[in-house]
Coordinates of C-alpha atoms and ligand atoms in Angstrom, one line a residue:
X1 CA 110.5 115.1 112.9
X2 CA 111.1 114.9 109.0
X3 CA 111.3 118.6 108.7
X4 CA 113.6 118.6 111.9
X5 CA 115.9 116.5 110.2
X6 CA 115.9 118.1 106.6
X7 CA 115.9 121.6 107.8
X8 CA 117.7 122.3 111.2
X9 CA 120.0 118.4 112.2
X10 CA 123.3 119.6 111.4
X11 CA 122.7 122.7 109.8
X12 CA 120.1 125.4 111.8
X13 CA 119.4 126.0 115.4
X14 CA 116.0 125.9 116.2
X15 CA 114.3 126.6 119.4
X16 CA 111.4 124.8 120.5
X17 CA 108.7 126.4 122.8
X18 CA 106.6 124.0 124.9
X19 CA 108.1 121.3 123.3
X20 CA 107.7 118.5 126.0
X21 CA 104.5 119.1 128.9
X22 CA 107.2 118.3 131.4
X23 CA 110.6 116.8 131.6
X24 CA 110.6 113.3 132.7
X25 CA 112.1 111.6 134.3
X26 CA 114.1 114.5 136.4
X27 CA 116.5 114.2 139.1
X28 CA 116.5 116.4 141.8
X29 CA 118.8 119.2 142.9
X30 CA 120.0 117.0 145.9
X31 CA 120.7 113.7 143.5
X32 CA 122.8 116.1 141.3
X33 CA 124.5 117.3 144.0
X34 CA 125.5 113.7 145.3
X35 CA 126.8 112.5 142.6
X36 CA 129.1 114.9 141.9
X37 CA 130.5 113.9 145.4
X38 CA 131.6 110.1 143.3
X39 CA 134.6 109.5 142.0
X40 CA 133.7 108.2 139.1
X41 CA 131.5 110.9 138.3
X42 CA 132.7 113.7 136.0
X43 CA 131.5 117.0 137.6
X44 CA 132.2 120.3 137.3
X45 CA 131.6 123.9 139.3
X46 CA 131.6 127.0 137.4
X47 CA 131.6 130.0 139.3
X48 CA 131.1 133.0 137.2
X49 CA 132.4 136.1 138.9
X50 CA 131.6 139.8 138.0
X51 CA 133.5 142.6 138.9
X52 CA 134.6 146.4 137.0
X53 CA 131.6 145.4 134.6
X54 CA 132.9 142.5 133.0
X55 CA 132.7 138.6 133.7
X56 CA 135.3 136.1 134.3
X57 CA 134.7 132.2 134.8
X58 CA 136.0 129.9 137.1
X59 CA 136.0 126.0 137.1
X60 CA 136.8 123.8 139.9
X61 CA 136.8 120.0 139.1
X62 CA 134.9 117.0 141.4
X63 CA 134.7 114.8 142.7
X64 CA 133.0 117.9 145.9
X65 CA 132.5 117.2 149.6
X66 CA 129.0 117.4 150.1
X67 CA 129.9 120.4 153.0
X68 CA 131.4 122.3 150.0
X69 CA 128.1 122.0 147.8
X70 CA 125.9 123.2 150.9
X71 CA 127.7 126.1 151.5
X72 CA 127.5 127.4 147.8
X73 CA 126.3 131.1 147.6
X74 CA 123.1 132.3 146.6
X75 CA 124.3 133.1 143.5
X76 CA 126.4 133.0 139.9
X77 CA 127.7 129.5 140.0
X78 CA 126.6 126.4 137.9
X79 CA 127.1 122.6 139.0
X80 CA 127.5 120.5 136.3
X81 CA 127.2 116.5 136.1
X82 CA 128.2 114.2 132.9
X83 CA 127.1 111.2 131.7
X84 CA 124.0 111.2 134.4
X85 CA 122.4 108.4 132.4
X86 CA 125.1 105.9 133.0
X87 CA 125.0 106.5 136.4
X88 CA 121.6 106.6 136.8
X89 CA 119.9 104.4 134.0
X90 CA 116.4 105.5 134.7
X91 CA 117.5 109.1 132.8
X92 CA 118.3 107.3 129.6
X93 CA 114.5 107.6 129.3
X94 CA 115.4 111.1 128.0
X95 CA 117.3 109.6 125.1
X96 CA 112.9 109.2 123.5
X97 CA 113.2 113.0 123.3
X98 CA 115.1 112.2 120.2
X99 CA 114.4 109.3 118.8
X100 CA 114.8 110.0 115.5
X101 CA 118.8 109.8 116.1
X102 CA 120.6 106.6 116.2
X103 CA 121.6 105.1 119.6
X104 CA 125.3 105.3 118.7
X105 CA 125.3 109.1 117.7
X106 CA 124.1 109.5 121.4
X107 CA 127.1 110.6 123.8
X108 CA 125.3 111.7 126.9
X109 CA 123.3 113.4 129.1
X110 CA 125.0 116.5 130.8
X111 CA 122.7 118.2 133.9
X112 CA 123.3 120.9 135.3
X113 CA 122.4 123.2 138.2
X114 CA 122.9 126.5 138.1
X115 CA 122.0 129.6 140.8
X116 CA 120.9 132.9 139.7
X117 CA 123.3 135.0 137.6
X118 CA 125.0 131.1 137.1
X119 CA 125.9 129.9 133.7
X120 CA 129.5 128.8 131.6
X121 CA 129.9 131.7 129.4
X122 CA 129.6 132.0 125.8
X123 CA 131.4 129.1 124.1
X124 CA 131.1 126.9 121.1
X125 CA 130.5 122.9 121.3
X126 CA 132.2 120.4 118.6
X127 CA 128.7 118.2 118.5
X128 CA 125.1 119.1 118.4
X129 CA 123.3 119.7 121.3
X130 CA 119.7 119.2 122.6
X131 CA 119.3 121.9 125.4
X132 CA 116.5 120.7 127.7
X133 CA 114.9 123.0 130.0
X134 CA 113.9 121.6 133.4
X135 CA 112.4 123.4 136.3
X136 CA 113.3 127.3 136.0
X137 CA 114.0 129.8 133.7
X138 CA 117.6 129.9 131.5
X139 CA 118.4 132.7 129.3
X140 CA 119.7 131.6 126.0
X141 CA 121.5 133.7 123.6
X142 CA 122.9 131.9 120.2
X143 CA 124.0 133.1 117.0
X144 CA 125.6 131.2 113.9
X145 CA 128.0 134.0 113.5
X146 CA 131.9 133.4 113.9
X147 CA 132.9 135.1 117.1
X148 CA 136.7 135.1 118.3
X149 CA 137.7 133.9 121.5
X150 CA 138.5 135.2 124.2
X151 CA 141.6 134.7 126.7
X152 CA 140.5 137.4 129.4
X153 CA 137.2 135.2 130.0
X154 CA 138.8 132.4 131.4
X155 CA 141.5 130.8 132.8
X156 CA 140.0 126.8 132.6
X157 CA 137.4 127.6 129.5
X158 CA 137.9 128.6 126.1
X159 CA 135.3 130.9 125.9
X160 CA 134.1 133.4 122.8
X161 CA 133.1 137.4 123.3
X162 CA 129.7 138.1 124.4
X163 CA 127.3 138.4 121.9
X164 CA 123.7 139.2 122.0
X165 CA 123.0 137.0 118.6
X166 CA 118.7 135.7 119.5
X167 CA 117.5 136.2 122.5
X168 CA 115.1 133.7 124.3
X169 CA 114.2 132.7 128.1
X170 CA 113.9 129.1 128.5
X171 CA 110.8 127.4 131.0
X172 CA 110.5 123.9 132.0
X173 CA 109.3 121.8 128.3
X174 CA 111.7 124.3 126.1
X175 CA 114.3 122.5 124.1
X176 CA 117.2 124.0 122.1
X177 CA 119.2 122.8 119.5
X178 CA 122.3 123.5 118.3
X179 CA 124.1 122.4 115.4
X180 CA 128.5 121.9 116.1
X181 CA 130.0 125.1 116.4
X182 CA 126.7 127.5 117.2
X183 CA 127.6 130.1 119.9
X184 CA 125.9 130.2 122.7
X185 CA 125.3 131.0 126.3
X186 CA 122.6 130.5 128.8
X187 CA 122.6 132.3 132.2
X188 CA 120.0 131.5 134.7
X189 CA 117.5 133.9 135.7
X190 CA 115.7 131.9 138.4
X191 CA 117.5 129.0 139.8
X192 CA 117.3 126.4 136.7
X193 CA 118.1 123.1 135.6
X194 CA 119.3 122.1 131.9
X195 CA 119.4 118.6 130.6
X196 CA 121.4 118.4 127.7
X197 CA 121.7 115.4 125.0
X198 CA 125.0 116.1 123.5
X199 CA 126.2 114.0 120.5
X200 CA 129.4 112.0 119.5
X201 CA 130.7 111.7 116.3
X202 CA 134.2 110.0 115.1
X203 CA 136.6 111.8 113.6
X204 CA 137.6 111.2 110.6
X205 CA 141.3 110.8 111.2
X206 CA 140.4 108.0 113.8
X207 CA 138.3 106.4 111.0
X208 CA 141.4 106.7 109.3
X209 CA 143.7 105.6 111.4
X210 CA 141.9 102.3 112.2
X211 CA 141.4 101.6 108.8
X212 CA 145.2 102.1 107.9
X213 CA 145.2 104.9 105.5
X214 CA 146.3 108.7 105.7
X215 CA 143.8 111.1 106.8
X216 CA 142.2 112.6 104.5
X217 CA 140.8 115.2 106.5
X218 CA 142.2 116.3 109.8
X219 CA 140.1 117.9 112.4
X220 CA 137.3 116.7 110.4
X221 CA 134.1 114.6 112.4
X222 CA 131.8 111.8 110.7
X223 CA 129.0 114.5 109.3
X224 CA 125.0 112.8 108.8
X225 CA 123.1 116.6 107.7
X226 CA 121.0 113.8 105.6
X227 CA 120.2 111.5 108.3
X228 CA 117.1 109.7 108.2
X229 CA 114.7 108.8 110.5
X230 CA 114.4 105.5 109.2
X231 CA 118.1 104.4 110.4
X232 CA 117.4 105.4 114.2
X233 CA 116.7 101.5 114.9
X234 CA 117.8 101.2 118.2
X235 CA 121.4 100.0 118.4
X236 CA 121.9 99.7 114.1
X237 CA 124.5 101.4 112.6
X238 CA 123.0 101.9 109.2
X239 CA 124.3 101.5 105.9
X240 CA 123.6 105.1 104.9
X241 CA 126.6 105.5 108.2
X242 CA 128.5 103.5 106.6
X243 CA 128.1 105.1 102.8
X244 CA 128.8 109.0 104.7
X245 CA 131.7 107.7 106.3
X246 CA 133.3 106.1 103.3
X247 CA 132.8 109.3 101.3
X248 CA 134.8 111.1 104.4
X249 CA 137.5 109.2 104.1
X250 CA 137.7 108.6 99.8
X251 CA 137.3 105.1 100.3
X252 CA 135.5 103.0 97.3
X253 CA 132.5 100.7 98.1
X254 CA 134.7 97.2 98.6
X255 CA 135.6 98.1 102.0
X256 CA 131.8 99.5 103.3
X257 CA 132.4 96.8 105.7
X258 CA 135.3 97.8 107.5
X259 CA 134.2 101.4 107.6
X260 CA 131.2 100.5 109.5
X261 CA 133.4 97.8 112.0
X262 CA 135.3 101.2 112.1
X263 CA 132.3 103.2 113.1
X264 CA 130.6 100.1 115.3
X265 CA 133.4 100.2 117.6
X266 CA 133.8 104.1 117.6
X267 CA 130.2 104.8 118.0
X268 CA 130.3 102.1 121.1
X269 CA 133.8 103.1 122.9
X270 CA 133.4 104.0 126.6
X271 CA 135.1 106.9 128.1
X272 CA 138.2 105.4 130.1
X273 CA 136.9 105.7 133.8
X274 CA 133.1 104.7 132.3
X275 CA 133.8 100.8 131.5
X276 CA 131.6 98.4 133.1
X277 CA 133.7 95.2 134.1
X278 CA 133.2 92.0 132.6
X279 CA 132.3 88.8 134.3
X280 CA 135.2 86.6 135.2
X281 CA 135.5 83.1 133.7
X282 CA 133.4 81.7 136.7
X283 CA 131.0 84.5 136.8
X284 CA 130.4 83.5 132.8
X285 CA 129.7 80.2 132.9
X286 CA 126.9 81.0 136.2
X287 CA 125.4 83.8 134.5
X288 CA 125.4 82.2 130.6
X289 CA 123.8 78.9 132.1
X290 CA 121.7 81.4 133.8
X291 CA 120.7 83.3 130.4
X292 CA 120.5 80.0 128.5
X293 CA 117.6 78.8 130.5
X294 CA 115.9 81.6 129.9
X295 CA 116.7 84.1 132.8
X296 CA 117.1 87.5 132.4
X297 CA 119.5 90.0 132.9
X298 CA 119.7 94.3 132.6
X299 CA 122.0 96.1 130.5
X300 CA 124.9 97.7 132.5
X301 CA 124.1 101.9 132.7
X302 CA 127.8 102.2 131.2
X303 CA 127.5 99.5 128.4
X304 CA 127.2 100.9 124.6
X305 CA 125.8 98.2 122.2
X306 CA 125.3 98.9 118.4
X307 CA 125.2 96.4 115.8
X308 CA 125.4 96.1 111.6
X309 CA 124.6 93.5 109.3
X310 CA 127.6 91.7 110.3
X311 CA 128.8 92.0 113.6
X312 CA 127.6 93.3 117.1
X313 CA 129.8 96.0 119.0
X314 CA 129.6 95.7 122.4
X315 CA 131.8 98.8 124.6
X316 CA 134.4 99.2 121.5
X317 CA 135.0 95.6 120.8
X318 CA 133.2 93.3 117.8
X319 CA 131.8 90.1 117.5
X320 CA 130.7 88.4 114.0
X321 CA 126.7 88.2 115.0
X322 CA 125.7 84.4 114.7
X323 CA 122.3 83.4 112.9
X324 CA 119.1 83.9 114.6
X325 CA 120.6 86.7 117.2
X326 CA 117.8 89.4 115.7
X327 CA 115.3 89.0 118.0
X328 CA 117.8 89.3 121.6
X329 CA 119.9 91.9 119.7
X330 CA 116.0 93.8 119.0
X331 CA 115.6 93.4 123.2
X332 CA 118.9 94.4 124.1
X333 CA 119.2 97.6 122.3
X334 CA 115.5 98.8 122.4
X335 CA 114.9 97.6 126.0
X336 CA 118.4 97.6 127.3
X337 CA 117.5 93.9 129.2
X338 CA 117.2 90.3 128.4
X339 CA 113.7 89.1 130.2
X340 CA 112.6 86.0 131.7
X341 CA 112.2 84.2 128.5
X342 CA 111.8 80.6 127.7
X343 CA 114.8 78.0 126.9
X344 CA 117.3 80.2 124.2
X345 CA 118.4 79.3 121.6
X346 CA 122.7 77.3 122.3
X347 CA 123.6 79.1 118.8
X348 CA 123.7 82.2 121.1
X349 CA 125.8 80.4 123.8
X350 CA 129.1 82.4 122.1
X351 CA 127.5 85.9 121.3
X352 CA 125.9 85.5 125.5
X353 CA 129.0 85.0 126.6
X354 CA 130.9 87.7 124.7
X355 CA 128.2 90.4 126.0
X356 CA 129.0 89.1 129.4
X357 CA 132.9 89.6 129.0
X358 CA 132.7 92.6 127.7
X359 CA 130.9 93.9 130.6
X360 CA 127.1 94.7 128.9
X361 CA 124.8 93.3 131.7
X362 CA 124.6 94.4 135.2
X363 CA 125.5 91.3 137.5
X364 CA 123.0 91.3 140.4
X365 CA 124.7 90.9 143.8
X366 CA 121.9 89.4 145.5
X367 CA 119.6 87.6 142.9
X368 CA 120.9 84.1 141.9
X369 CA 121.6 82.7 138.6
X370 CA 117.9 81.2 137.3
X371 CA 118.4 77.4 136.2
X372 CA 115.2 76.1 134.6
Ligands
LIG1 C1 124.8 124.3 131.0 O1 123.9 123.4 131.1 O2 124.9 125.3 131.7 C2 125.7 124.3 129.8 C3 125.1 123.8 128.6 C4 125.9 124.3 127.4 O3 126.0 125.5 127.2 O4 126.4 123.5 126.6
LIG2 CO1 127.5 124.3 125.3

């Protein structure tokens, strides 16, 4: 993990063989397939379609009717899903592939289905990516050479010009990473799924932006190539963050504090159709009686929590963290629940109900409120 991060996060691609037995948990073919028939579910088809010896690539947008994604062809076409773990919490599990990176440097986790021949062209990503293989075989090619783009290849991606760069086949356990900008392109050999961990970073100019003061660098995104393991704490946006960013943006130590509000509330905004909704003013005072007295709640799939020394960041908003809030902050972000607990602590009554406004536990519909 060490050597991970000092020789490849941010800087080299490295592919590991055999890296995990098996991927777990996995979702099926099937369970991909519905929920790219939700509305709320980002999905994309790529079909890639050969003809006079060259490739062109398609993309039709979801939500799909389930009789469109049964009547698919045998081959060349990928399915992809986004943010899988929000919908289905259980996949967050994957997340311990990498848990050397902090929580709030996590994005999502993209799968994707893709039939022989199937795949989404060469192309480069802005973020570093963990390529996980699940069942079936991918062929990868990747290269840290510049390539230019090109137009021909697509109508609805901006794709680069094929390049052989190295050349692996990817089995179920394999794992690729990818630093920003690495080319790359994976076709299926056999019918294959790939479960990848992509990464969010700020930009600078938000930063920037938020903090009131010109952009020093535009384009630019918050950059860790020396993270350590010891800040991936679950939830904690670290000090060392905080020091990168204000070096990004020429800021002098007296205002580390706002540059890591700044990066709190980045790190922990939700996508717009991705927000969980908060409890209404009735629904608060039931379910922060209910957490007071020691009942226990789950973190919504959608929710993004961080925390720094100062405040709590809960879906892109703050909250100054009141004394003695460690040990539910420790449970929240490393277990994403509350649990049956005994009597807690009334200084938490504000921070409780600020987590439930903002929308960070799930709300059972059938369980009621526990009342000691
Ligand atoms: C895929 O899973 O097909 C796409 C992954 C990627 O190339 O970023
Ligand atoms: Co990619």
């Amino acid at each position: 993990m060490e050597s991970f991060l000092s020789k490849h996060w941010q800087k080299r691609a490295l592919f590991m063989s055999n890296a995990l037995q098996q991927l777990q948990p996995a979702i099926t073919r099937n369970e991909l397939g519905w929920l790219a028939t939700l509305e709320d579910v980002e999905s994309r088809l790529v079909f890639a379609e050969r003809q006079d010896g060259r490739c062109r690539y398609r993309v039709e947008s979801g939500p799909f009717d389930s009789a469109t994604l049964s009547n698919l062809p045998k081959r060349d076409w990928t399915l992809l899903v986004h943010d899988v773990e929000k919908h289905i919490p259980a996949m967050r599990a994957l997340f311990n592939i990498v848990p050397f990176i902090p929580h709030w440097r996590i994005d999502d986790l993209m799968v994707s289905f893709a039939a022989p021949g199937g795949g989404v062209g060469p192309h480069l990503d802005n973020y570093d990516v963990f390529l996980c293989q699940g069942i079936g075989v991918r062929n990868w090619h990747f290269t840290e050479q510049e390539l230019p783009t090109d137009p021909l290849a697509s109508d609805d991606l901006s794709l680069i010009t094929e390049f052989v760069g190295t050349e692996i086949d990817a089995v179920e356990g394999d794992i690729l990473y990818l630093p920003p900008g690495t080319a790359h392109w994976g076709t299926a050999r056999r019918a294959c799924m790939t479960y990848s961990i992509g990464m969010r970073a700020p930009e600078v100019a938000d930063l920037a932006y938020a903090l009131n003061i010109p952009t020093p660098d535009e384009g630019a995104l918050y950059r860790d190539p020396d993270l350590d393991a010891s800040e991936a704490v679950p939830g904690w946006v670290s000090d060392a963050a905080a020091n990168r960013a204000l070096a990004l943006l020429g800021l002098p130590s007296n205002r580390r504090d706002q540059v890591s509000t700044a990066l709190g509330r980045f790190g922990t905004e939700n996508k717009d159709w991705l927000k969980p909704d908060g409890t209404s003013p009735d629904e608060t005072k039931t379910w922060l009686a209910h957490l007071l007295a020691g009942g226990g709640l789950e973190v919504h799939g959608m929710s993004q929590i961080a925390f720094d020394g100062r405040n709590l960041f809960v879906n892109g908003v703050c909250f100054p963290l009141p004394p003695e809030s460690g040990a539910v902050l420790k449970e929240i972000c490393a277990d994403r629940q509350l649990s049956r607990s005994k009597k807690r602590d009334p200084k938490l009554t504000e921070m409780l109900a600020f987590l439930l406004t903002q929308g960070a536990f799930e709300i059972p519909e059938k369980v009621r409120p526990y009342v000691k």
